[in-house]
């Protein structure tokens, strides 16, 4: 389908004019004018309640945003993704993370092959392996059971597994230790392994390509560490290393038997892979049953996204609101603020999902965009953030839309803790939206000179996502909610959300610099004067 350029679409132009009108309205007025606004501007699906009433929107805004989604061909793009079309055009690949959670018996065809049976074959193989490790049937080289699992990976082969392990820790086997090594900085590997016994440690080398410099460097260090600890017998590798990859040849070359390899496919993007075999560490931690429940949650959200009219569609609503702030209010960031300690790595996970997907400056046709794309996502769990950066959100000069995530029940009820936590999340969105006027501040007896410092302008937008409690199903729904939110944004911006060419240049340059740092002889440096000077200084510090 050929689309009009975004800024030429009628809904875009109407939104520009509408923005002129609504930007002066305060959330106080919007709430005063409609006593039911708080309930009306909400949507609920699959136990996730989305309150989006504290956004700088009216019925007209929503109507125009939904119209924009229509004019952007969002429906057709959703269908194309679910159908297995090669919508990742720059890599000529289908984008089918939704197939990773498709139920047994369903069918999604890629290049003439139904991929769902393959997905389930891998899940079954993972399940069998996990049960062996968890039960102690899988023994290490010296006959001891595995107590420690170290996932070695980076980007999508790390952030999803870490986030999911932390998020589902409540459901995990507490007799086992899980560690994650990603950074090529040797400190990461050293700290992750220094208190582990190699005879009880299993390494999962997670890399889609099995060529990533950081992961391969760490994998080789892991092998050295293991062999050193177990007396140097190379046969030990078979019992202490498994691989998750799409690249069987490279896995064999490394020395891992492909019988101990868990595969996935090129139609799974790294940042969309935590529910593929890349989730092997998650599955060992929480067991195949809980992993299956998480997949069910993902699938339910997929179906919600695919079938629900835009007006009630949670990812569509959230995606369009991001476009609204990003492109019409000039907001540069979105803060994600989970009020659940188990979600402490969720913002870090979302950084790759959102920014590697939508950090693009050309459209699918290769034209430079004349509007802003992917906002910066960031955040920390509440209430910690309140004592750190919330000051700027409340009283700074920038508009920062916030997503609060909250739960009705704590997994660790402790006296008044949960009420206090929830009071805080409700209070924050209230304070951001309504603020405190100079009159209110004065009425408290504040000295005139101090009044401006104590005024809260308010009118700062937020969503609240509210669920009963953090279960594996809810985690699946939550991650899929953001995946499809990102998809919605990318569809409106008409950008390729599924490639990541922007990470390549630095990788290539690093490969060129590595020998220049190690050469005994003074290398002939051909970089700019800054890079040359830094390299020379480093070589000097190394004593070269
Ligand atoms: O940083 C780029 C990237 O390709 C990510 O998209 C990916 O998640 C990560 O590197 C790791 O790649 P791999 O799983 O192939 O090691």
Coordinates of C-alpha atoms and ligand atoms in Angstrom, one line a residue:
X1 CA 0.0 0.0 0.0
X2 CA 1.4 3.4 -0.9
X3 CA 1.2 5.9 1.9
X4 CA 1.1 9.7 1.7
X5 CA 4.2 11.1 3.5
X6 CA 3.3 11.3 7.2
X7 CA 3.2 15.1 7.4
X8 CA 0.9 15.2 4.4
X9 CA -1.7 12.9 5.8
X10 CA -5.0 14.7 6.6
X11 CA -5.1 13.5 10.2
X12 CA -1.5 14.7 10.8
X13 CA -2.5 18.2 9.6
X14 CA -5.6 18.1 11.7
X15 CA -3.6 17.1 14.7
X16 CA -1.2 20.0 14.2
X17 CA -4.1 22.4 14.2
X18 CA -5.7 20.6 17.1
X19 CA -2.5 20.8 19.1
X20 CA -2.5 24.6 18.8
X21 CA -5.9 24.6 20.5
X22 CA -5.3 22.0 23.2
X23 CA -1.8 22.8 24.2
X24 CA -3.0 25.7 26.4
X25 CA -5.5 23.5 28.2
X26 CA -4.6 22.2 31.7
X27 CA -5.4 18.8 33.0
X28 CA -7.2 20.5 35.8
X29 CA -9.7 22.1 33.4
X30 CA -10.1 18.9 31.4
X31 CA -10.9 16.9 34.6
X32 CA -13.2 19.7 35.9
X33 CA -15.1 19.7 32.6
X34 CA -15.8 16.0 32.7
X35 CA -16.3 14.4 36.1
X36 CA -16.2 10.9 34.5
X37 CA -12.9 11.5 32.6
X38 CA -10.9 9.2 34.9
X39 CA -13.1 6.2 34.0
X40 CA -13.9 7.2 30.4
X41 CA -10.3 7.5 29.3
X42 CA -9.4 4.0 30.4
X43 CA -9.2 0.6 28.7
X44 CA -8.9 -2.8 30.1
X45 CA -7.8 -6.1 28.6
X46 CA -6.5 -9.4 30.0
X47 CA -6.3 -8.0 33.5
X48 CA -4.3 -5.0 32.5
X49 CA -6.1 -1.7 33.3
X50 CA -4.8 1.3 31.4
X51 CA -5.7 4.7 32.8
X52 CA -4.8 7.2 30.2
X53 CA -7.0 10.0 31.5
X54 CA -4.1 12.0 32.8
X55 CA -2.9 12.8 29.3
X56 CA -3.2 16.1 27.5
X57 CA -5.9 14.8 25.2
X58 CA -9.6 15.3 24.5
X59 CA -12.1 13.1 22.6
X60 CA -11.0 15.0 19.5
X61 CA -7.4 14.2 20.0
X62 CA -8.2 10.5 20.3
X63 CA -10.4 10.6 17.2
X64 CA -7.6 12.2 15.2
X65 CA -4.9 9.8 16.5
X66 CA -7.0 6.8 15.6
X67 CA -7.6 8.4 12.2
X68 CA -3.9 8.8 11.8
X69 CA -3.4 5.1 12.6
X70 CA -5.9 4.3 9.8
X71 CA -4.2 6.6 7.4
X72 CA -0.9 5.1 8.3
X73 CA -2.1 1.6 7.3
X74 CA -1.6 0.2 10.8
X75 CA -4.2 -2.5 10.4
X76 CA -2.6 -3.7 7.2
X77 CA 0.8 -3.7 8.8
X78 CA -0.4 -5.7 11.8
X79 CA -1.9 -8.3 9.4
X80 CA 1.3 -8.4 7.4
X81 CA 3.4 -9.1 10.5
X82 CA 1.0 -11.9 11.7
X83 CA 0.9 -13.4 8.2
X84 CA 4.6 -13.7 8.1
X85 CA 5.3 -11.2 5.3
X86 CA 8.9 -10.0 5.1
X87 CA 8.2 -6.7 6.7
X88 CA 11.8 -6.3 7.8
X89 CA 12.6 -5.2 4.3
X90 CA 16.3 -4.2 4.7
X91 CA 17.1 -7.7 5.8
X92 CA 14.4 -9.4 3.8
X93 CA 13.0 -11.2 6.8
X94 CA 9.7 -12.0 8.3
X95 CA 9.1 -10.5 11.8
X96 CA 7.5 -13.3 13.7
X97 CA 8.1 -13.1 17.4
X98 CA 4.3 -13.7 17.6
X99 CA 5.0 -17.2 16.3
X100 CA 7.2 -18.0 19.3
X101 CA 4.1 -17.9 21.5
X102 CA 1.5 -19.3 19.0
X103 CA -0.3 -22.3 20.5
X104 CA 0.4 -25.8 19.4
X105 CA -1.8 -26.7 16.4
X106 CA -1.9 -23.1 15.0
X107 CA -0.2 -22.3 11.7
X108 CA 2.0 -19.4 10.6
X109 CA 3.7 -20.0 7.3
X110 CA 7.1 -18.6 6.3
X111 CA 8.5 -19.5 2.9
X112 CA 6.0 -22.2 2.5
X113 CA 6.7 -23.8 5.9
X114 CA 4.4 -23.8 9.0
X115 CA 6.9 -22.6 11.7
X116 CA 4.7 -23.4 14.7
X117 CA 5.6 -27.1 15.0
X118 CA 9.3 -26.1 14.9
X119 CA 8.7 -23.6 17.7
X120 CA 7.1 -26.2 19.8
X121 CA 9.7 -28.8 19.0
X122 CA 12.4 -26.4 20.4
X123 CA 10.2 -25.6 23.5
X124 CA 9.8 -29.3 24.2
X125 CA 13.5 -29.9 23.9
X126 CA 14.2 -26.9 26.2
X127 CA 11.6 -28.3 28.6
X128 CA 13.3 -31.7 28.7
X129 CA 16.7 -30.2 29.3
X130 CA 15.4 -27.8 32.0
X131 CA 13.8 -30.7 33.9
X132 CA 17.0 -32.6 33.8
X133 CA 19.0 -29.7 35.1
X134 CA 16.4 -28.8 37.7
X135 CA 16.0 -32.3 39.0
X136 CA 19.8 -33.0 39.1
X137 CA 19.6 -35.7 36.4
X138 CA 22.0 -33.6 34.3
X139 CA 25.4 -34.0 35.9
X140 CA 28.5 -32.0 35.5
X141 CA 31.8 -33.5 34.3
X142 CA 32.7 -34.7 37.9
X143 CA 29.3 -36.1 38.5
X144 CA 27.9 -33.2 40.6
X145 CA 24.6 -31.6 39.9
X146 CA 24.3 -28.2 38.3
X147 CA 23.6 -25.5 40.9
X148 CA 24.7 -22.4 38.9
X149 CA 23.6 -21.2 35.5
X150 CA 25.5 -18.4 33.8
X151 CA 23.9 -16.9 30.7
X152 CA 26.6 -15.4 28.4
X153 CA 25.0 -13.0 25.8
X154 CA 24.5 -9.3 25.0
X155 CA 21.7 -7.1 23.8
X156 CA 18.7 -9.1 23.1
X157 CA 20.5 -12.2 24.2
X158 CA 21.0 -10.8 27.6
X159 CA 18.6 -8.0 28.5
X160 CA 15.4 -10.1 28.1
X161 CA 16.9 -13.1 30.1
X162 CA 18.1 -10.8 32.9
X163 CA 14.8 -8.8 33.0
X164 CA 12.7 -12.0 33.0
X165 CA 14.8 -13.7 35.6
X166 CA 14.5 -10.7 37.9
X167 CA 10.8 -10.2 37.2
X168 CA 10.0 -13.9 37.9
X169 CA 12.4 -14.4 40.7
X170 CA 9.5 -15.1 43.1
X171 CA 8.7 -18.2 41.0
X172 CA 12.3 -19.4 40.6
X173 CA 14.2 -22.3 42.1
X174 CA 16.0 -20.7 45.1
X175 CA 18.5 -23.6 45.3
X176 CA 20.0 -22.4 42.1
X177 CA 22.1 -19.4 41.3
X178 CA 21.7 -17.4 38.1
X179 CA 24.2 -15.0 36.7
X180 CA 24.4 -13.0 33.5
X181 CA 27.6 -11.9 31.7
X182 CA 27.3 -9.5 28.9
X183 CA 29.9 -6.8 28.9
X184 CA 33.3 -7.5 27.3
X185 CA 34.8 -5.7 30.3
X186 CA 36.6 -8.6 32.0
X187 CA 35.1 -7.4 35.3
X188 CA 31.7 -8.6 34.3
X189 CA 32.9 -12.2 33.9
X190 CA 35.2 -12.2 36.9
X191 CA 32.5 -10.9 39.3
X192 CA 29.9 -13.2 37.9
X193 CA 32.0 -16.3 38.4
X194 CA 34.4 -15.7 41.2
X195 CA 32.3 -17.4 43.9
X196 CA 31.1 -20.3 41.7
X197 CA 32.4 -23.8 41.6
X198 CA 33.1 -24.8 38.0
X199 CA 32.0 -28.4 38.7
X200 CA 28.5 -27.2 39.5
X201 CA 28.2 -24.5 36.8
X202 CA 26.5 -24.5 33.4
X203 CA 27.2 -21.9 30.8
X204 CA 24.5 -21.0 28.3
X205 CA 26.1 -19.2 25.4
X206 CA 23.3 -17.2 23.9
X207 CA 23.9 -15.5 20.6
X208 CA 21.7 -15.5 17.6
X209 CA 24.7 -15.1 15.2
X210 CA 27.3 -16.7 17.4
X211 CA 29.8 -14.2 16.1
X212 CA 29.2 -11.2 18.5
X213 CA 32.6 -10.1 19.7
X214 CA 31.6 -9.5 23.4
X215 CA 29.8 -12.9 23.7
X216 CA 32.5 -14.9 21.9
X217 CA 35.2 -13.3 24.1
X218 CA 33.3 -14.1 27.2
X219 CA 32.5 -17.6 26.0
X220 CA 36.2 -18.3 25.5
X221 CA 37.0 -16.9 28.9
X222 CA 34.3 -19.1 30.4
X223 CA 35.8 -22.2 28.7
X224 CA 39.2 -21.3 30.0
X225 CA 37.8 -20.8 33.5
X226 CA 36.0 -24.1 33.4
X227 CA 38.9 -26.1 32.1
X228 CA 41.3 -24.6 34.5
X229 CA 38.9 -25.4 37.4
X230 CA 38.3 -29.0 36.2
X231 CA 41.8 -30.0 35.4
X232 CA 42.0 -29.2 31.7
X233 CA 40.0 -32.1 30.3
X234 CA 38.3 -30.7 27.1
X235 CA 35.5 -33.3 27.4
X236 CA 34.2 -31.3 30.3
X237 CA 32.8 -28.7 27.9
X238 CA 30.0 -31.0 26.7
X239 CA 28.6 -31.2 30.2
X240 CA 29.0 -27.5 31.1
X241 CA 28.2 -25.6 27.9
X242 CA 25.1 -25.4 25.9
X243 CA 24.3 -22.9 23.1
X244 CA 21.3 -20.9 22.0
X245 CA 21.8 -19.8 18.4
X246 CA 20.6 -19.8 14.8
X247 CA 24.2 -20.6 13.7
X248 CA 24.9 -24.4 14.1
X249 CA 28.2 -24.2 12.2
X250 CA 29.7 -21.6 14.5
X251 CA 28.4 -23.5 17.6
X252 CA 30.2 -26.6 16.5
X253 CA 33.3 -24.6 15.7
X254 CA 33.3 -23.4 19.3
X255 CA 33.2 -27.0 20.5
X256 CA 29.6 -27.3 21.7
X257 CA 27.9 -30.4 20.5
X258 CA 24.9 -29.3 18.4
X259 CA 22.8 -31.8 20.3
X260 CA 23.1 -29.3 23.1
X261 CA 22.1 -26.4 21.0
X262 CA 18.7 -24.8 21.1
X263 CA 17.8 -23.2 17.9
X264 CA 15.7 -20.3 16.7
X265 CA 15.2 -18.5 13.4
X266 CA 16.2 -15.5 11.5
X267 CA 12.6 -14.2 11.7
X268 CA 13.2 -13.6 15.5
X269 CA 14.9 -10.2 16.1
X270 CA 17.3 -10.2 19.0
X271 CA 15.3 -7.7 21.0
X272 CA 12.2 -9.8 20.4
X273 CA 13.7 -13.1 21.4
X274 CA 13.3 -13.5 25.2
X275 CA 10.4 -15.9 24.6
X276 CA 12.5 -18.1 22.2
X277 CA 15.3 -20.4 23.2
X278 CA 17.1 -17.3 24.3
X279 CA 14.8 -17.6 27.4
X280 CA 16.5 -20.9 28.3
X281 CA 17.9 -19.5 31.6
X282 CA 14.5 -18.1 32.4
X283 CA 13.0 -21.5 31.8
X284 CA 15.6 -23.3 34.0
X285 CA 14.9 -20.7 36.7
X286 CA 11.1 -20.9 36.8
X287 CA 10.4 -24.2 35.2
X288 CA 8.7 -25.1 31.9
X289 CA 5.3 -24.7 33.3
X290 CA 5.8 -21.1 34.4
X291 CA 7.6 -20.3 31.1
X292 CA 4.6 -21.7 29.3
X293 CA 2.3 -19.4 31.3
X294 CA 4.4 -16.5 30.3
X295 CA 4.1 -17.5 26.6
X296 CA 0.3 -17.7 27.1
X297 CA 0.3 -14.1 28.4
X298 CA 2.3 -13.0 25.4
X299 CA -0.1 -14.8 23.0
X300 CA -3.1 -13.3 24.7
X301 CA -1.7 -9.8 24.1
X302 CA -0.9 -10.6 20.5
X303 CA -4.5 -11.6 19.9
X304 CA -5.7 -8.5 21.7
X305 CA -3.5 -6.4 19.4
X306 CA -4.5 -8.2 16.3
X307 CA -8.2 -8.3 16.8
X308 CA -9.3 -5.4 19.0
X309 CA -10.6 -2.2 17.5
X310 CA -8.1 0.6 17.9
X311 CA -10.3 2.5 20.4
X312 CA -9.9 -0.3 22.9
X313 CA -6.5 -1.6 21.9
X314 CA -4.0 -1.1 24.7
X315 CA -0.8 -1.1 22.6
X316 CA -2.4 1.0 19.9
X317 CA -3.5 3.6 22.4
X318 CA -0.1 3.7 24.1
X319 CA 1.7 3.9 20.8
X320 CA -0.4 6.7 19.5
X321 CA 0.0 8.7 22.7
X322 CA 3.8 8.4 22.3
X323 CA 3.5 9.8 18.8
X324 CA 1.3 12.6 20.2
X325 CA 3.9 13.8 22.7
X326 CA 6.9 13.0 20.6
X327 CA 5.8 14.8 17.4
X328 CA 3.4 17.5 18.6
X329 CA 4.7 18.5 22.1
X330 CA 8.3 17.8 21.2
X331 CA 8.8 15.5 24.2
X332 CA 12.1 13.7 23.8
X333 CA 11.8 11.0 26.3
X334 CA 9.3 8.6 28.0
X335 CA 9.9 7.5 31.6
X336 CA 8.8 4.0 32.5
X337 CA 8.4 3.7 36.3
X338 CA 7.5 0.3 37.6
X339 CA 6.2 0.2 41.2
X340 CA 7.4 -3.3 41.7
X341 CA 11.0 -4.1 42.7
X342 CA 10.9 -7.3 40.6
X343 CA 10.6 -5.1 37.5
X344 CA 13.8 -3.3 38.3
X345 CA 15.4 -4.3 35.0
X346 CA 12.3 -3.6 32.9
X347 CA 13.3 -0.1 31.9
X348 CA 16.7 -1.3 30.8
X349 CA 15.1 -4.1 28.8
X350 CA 12.7 -1.5 27.2
X351 CA 15.7 0.7 26.2
X352 CA 16.8 -1.9 23.6
X353 CA 13.3 -2.8 22.6
X354 CA 12.2 0.7 21.9
X355 CA 15.3 2.5 20.8
X356 CA 17.0 -0.1 18.7
X357 CA 13.6 -0.6 17.0
X358 CA 12.6 3.0 16.4
X359 CA 15.8 5.0 16.5
X360 CA 15.7 5.5 12.7
X361 CA 15.9 8.6 10.6
X362 CA 14.7 7.4 7.3
X363 CA 11.4 6.0 6.1
X364 CA 11.0 2.5 4.7
X365 CA 11.5 4.1 1.3
X366 CA 14.8 5.6 2.4
X367 CA 13.6 9.2 2.6
X368 CA 14.9 11.3 5.5
X369 CA 12.0 11.9 7.9
X370 CA 10.9 15.5 8.6
X371 CA 9.5 14.6 12.0
X372 CA 10.9 13.1 15.2
X373 CA 10.9 9.3 15.6
X374 CA 11.8 7.1 18.6
X375 CA 11.8 8.8 21.9
X376 CA 14.4 8.0 24.6
X377 CA 13.0 5.4 27.1
X378 CA 14.4 5.3 30.6
X379 CA 13.4 4.8 34.1
X380 CA 13.9 3.2 37.5
X381 CA 11.6 1.4 39.9
X382 CA 9.5 3.4 42.2
X383 CA 9.9 4.7 44.9
X384 CA 13.6 5.0 44.3
X385 CA 13.2 7.3 41.4
X386 CA 11.1 9.7 43.5
X387 CA 14.2 10.4 45.6
X388 CA 16.3 10.9 42.6
X389 CA 15.1 12.3 39.3
X390 CA 11.4 13.0 39.8
X391 CA 12.2 16.6 40.8
X392 CA 13.0 17.3 37.2
X393 CA 9.8 15.6 36.0
X394 CA 7.7 17.7 38.4
X395 CA 9.4 21.1 38.2
X396 CA 11.9 21.0 35.4
X397 CA 11.5 22.6 32.0
X398 CA 11.0 19.4 30.0
X399 CA 7.8 17.5 29.3
X400 CA 8.3 13.9 30.3
X401 CA 5.4 11.6 29.7
X402 CA 5.5 8.8 32.3
X403 CA 4.2 5.2 32.3
X404 CA 3.5 4.1 35.8
X405 CA 3.2 0.3 36.3
X406 CA 1.5 -0.9 39.5
X407 CA 0.0 -4.0 41.0
X408 CA -2.9 -4.6 43.4
X409 CA -1.0 -7.3 45.3
X410 CA 2.6 -7.6 46.4
X411 CA 4.3 -10.9 46.0
X412 CA 5.9 -10.2 49.4
X413 CA 3.2 -8.7 51.6
X414 CA 4.8 -7.0 54.6
X415 CA 2.7 -5.0 57.0
X416 CA 1.9 -1.6 55.4
X417 CA 4.6 -1.7 52.7
X418 CA 2.3 -2.3 49.8
X419 CA -0.3 0.3 50.8
X420 CA 2.6 2.8 51.1
X421 CA 4.0 1.8 47.7
X422 CA 0.6 2.2 46.1
X423 CA -0.1 5.5 47.8
X424 CA 3.1 6.8 46.3
X425 CA 2.3 5.7 42.7
X426 CA -1.2 7.2 42.9
X427 CA 0.2 10.4 44.5
X428 CA 2.8 10.8 41.8
X429 CA 0.5 10.8 38.8
X430 CA -1.9 13.0 40.8
X431 CA 0.8 15.5 41.6
X432 CA 2.2 15.5 38.0
X433 CA -1.3 16.1 36.5
X434 CA -2.7 18.7 38.9
X435 CA 0.3 20.2 40.6
X436 CA -0.1 23.0 43.1
X437 CA -1.0 26.6 42.2
X438 CA 0.6 29.7 43.6
X439 CA -2.7 30.4 45.4
X440 CA -2.6 27.0 47.1
X441 CA 1.0 27.6 48.1
X442 CA 0.3 31.0 49.5
X443 CA -2.7 29.7 51.4
X444 CA -0.3 27.5 53.3
X445 CA 1.4 30.6 54.7
X446 CA 4.4 30.4 52.4
X447 CA 6.5 33.6 52.2
X448 CA 6.0 35.4 48.9
X449 CA 9.6 35.1 47.8
X450 CA 9.4 31.3 48.3
X451 CA 6.1 30.8 46.5
X452 CA 7.6 30.3 42.9
X453 CA 9.9 27.7 44.2
X454 CA 7.1 25.7 45.7
X455 CA 4.6 25.9 42.9
X456 CA 4.0 22.8 40.8
X457 CA 2.7 23.7 37.4
X458 CA 1.1 20.3 36.9
X459 CA -0.2 19.4 33.4
X460 CA 2.4 16.6 33.2
X461 CA 1.1 13.6 31.5
X462 CA 1.1 10.0 32.5
X463 CA -0.4 6.6 31.9
X464 CA -1.0 4.1 34.7
X465 CA -0.9 0.4 33.9
X466 CA -2.5 -1.5 36.7
X467 CA -2.7 -5.3 37.2
X468 CA -3.5 -7.6 40.1
X469 CA -0.1 -9.1 40.6
X470 CA 3.1 -9.9 38.8
X471 CA 2.6 -13.4 37.5
X472 CA 4.4 -15.1 34.5
X473 CA 1.2 -14.5 32.4
X474 CA 1.2 -10.8 33.3
X475 CA 4.9 -10.4 32.5
X476 CA 4.2 -11.9 29.1
X477 CA 1.3 -9.5 28.5
X478 CA 3.3 -6.5 29.7
X479 CA 6.3 -7.2 27.4
X480 CA 4.0 -7.9 24.4
X481 CA 2.1 -4.6 25.2
X482 CA 5.4 -2.7 24.8
X483 CA 6.4 -4.7 21.7
X484 CA 3.2 -3.8 20.0
X485 CA 3.3 -0.2 21.3
X486 CA 6.7 0.1 19.5
X487 CA 5.2 -1.5 16.4
X488 CA 2.3 1.0 16.4
X489 CA 4.8 3.9 16.6
X490 CA 7.0 2.5 13.8
X491 CA 4.0 2.0 11.6
X492 CA 2.9 5.6 11.9
X493 CA 6.4 6.9 11.4
X494 CA 6.7 4.5 8.4
X495 CA 10.2 3.4 9.6
X496 CA 11.8 -0.1 9.7
X497 CA 11.4 -1.1 13.3
X498 CA 13.1 -4.4 12.9
X499 CA 16.7 -3.8 11.7
X500 CA 19.6 -2.2 13.6
X501 CA 22.1 -1.0 11.1
X502 CA 23.1 1.8 13.5
X503 CA 25.1 -0.6 15.6
X504 CA 27.3 -1.7 12.8
X505 CA 29.8 1.1 12.2
X506 CA 31.1 1.1 15.8
X507 CA 31.6 -2.7 15.6
X508 CA 33.6 -2.4 12.4
X509 CA 35.8 0.4 13.7
X510 CA 36.5 -1.5 16.9
X511 CA 37.7 -4.5 14.9
X512 CA 40.1 -2.2 13.1
X513 CA 41.4 -0.6 16.4
X514 CA 41.9 -3.9 18.3
X515 CA 45.2 -4.8 16.6
X516 CA 46.4 -1.2 16.8
X517 CA 46.1 -1.5 20.6
X518 CA 48.0 -4.8 20.7
X519 CA 50.8 -4.4 18.1
X520 CA 54.2 -4.4 19.6
X521 CA 55.5 -2.3 16.8
X522 CA 54.1 1.3 16.6
X523 CA 51.1 1.1 14.2
X524 CA 50.6 3.6 11.5
X525 CA 47.4 5.2 12.7
X526 CA 45.0 6.6 10.1
X527 CA 42.2 7.9 12.3
X528 CA 41.3 11.5 13.1
X529 CA 43.7 13.4 15.4
X530 CA 41.5 12.8 18.5
X531 CA 41.2 9.0 18.0
X532 CA 44.9 8.7 17.1
X533 CA 45.9 10.6 20.3
X534 CA 43.6 8.4 22.5
X535 CA 45.1 5.3 21.0
X536 CA 48.7 6.5 21.5
X537 CA 47.9 7.4 25.1
X538 CA 46.4 4.0 25.8
X539 CA 49.4 2.2 24.2
X540 CA 51.7 4.3 26.4
X541 CA 49.7 3.4 29.6
X542 CA 50.1 -0.3 28.5
X543 CA 53.9 0.3 28.3
X544 CA 54.0 -0.2 24.6
Ligands
LIG1 O1 23.8 -4.8 19.2 C1 23.2 -5.3 18.0 C2 22.7 -6.7 18.2 O2 22.7 -7.3 16.9 C3 21.3 -6.8 18.9 O3 20.3 -6.5 18.0 C4 21.3 -8.1 19.4 O4 20.4 -8.3 20.3 C5 22.7 -8.2 19.9 O5 23.5 -7.5 19.0 C6 23.3 -9.6 20.2 O6 23.4 -10.3 19.0 P1 23.6 -11.9 19.0 O7 22.5 -12.5 19.7 O8 23.8 -12.3 17.6 O9 24.9 -12.2 19.8

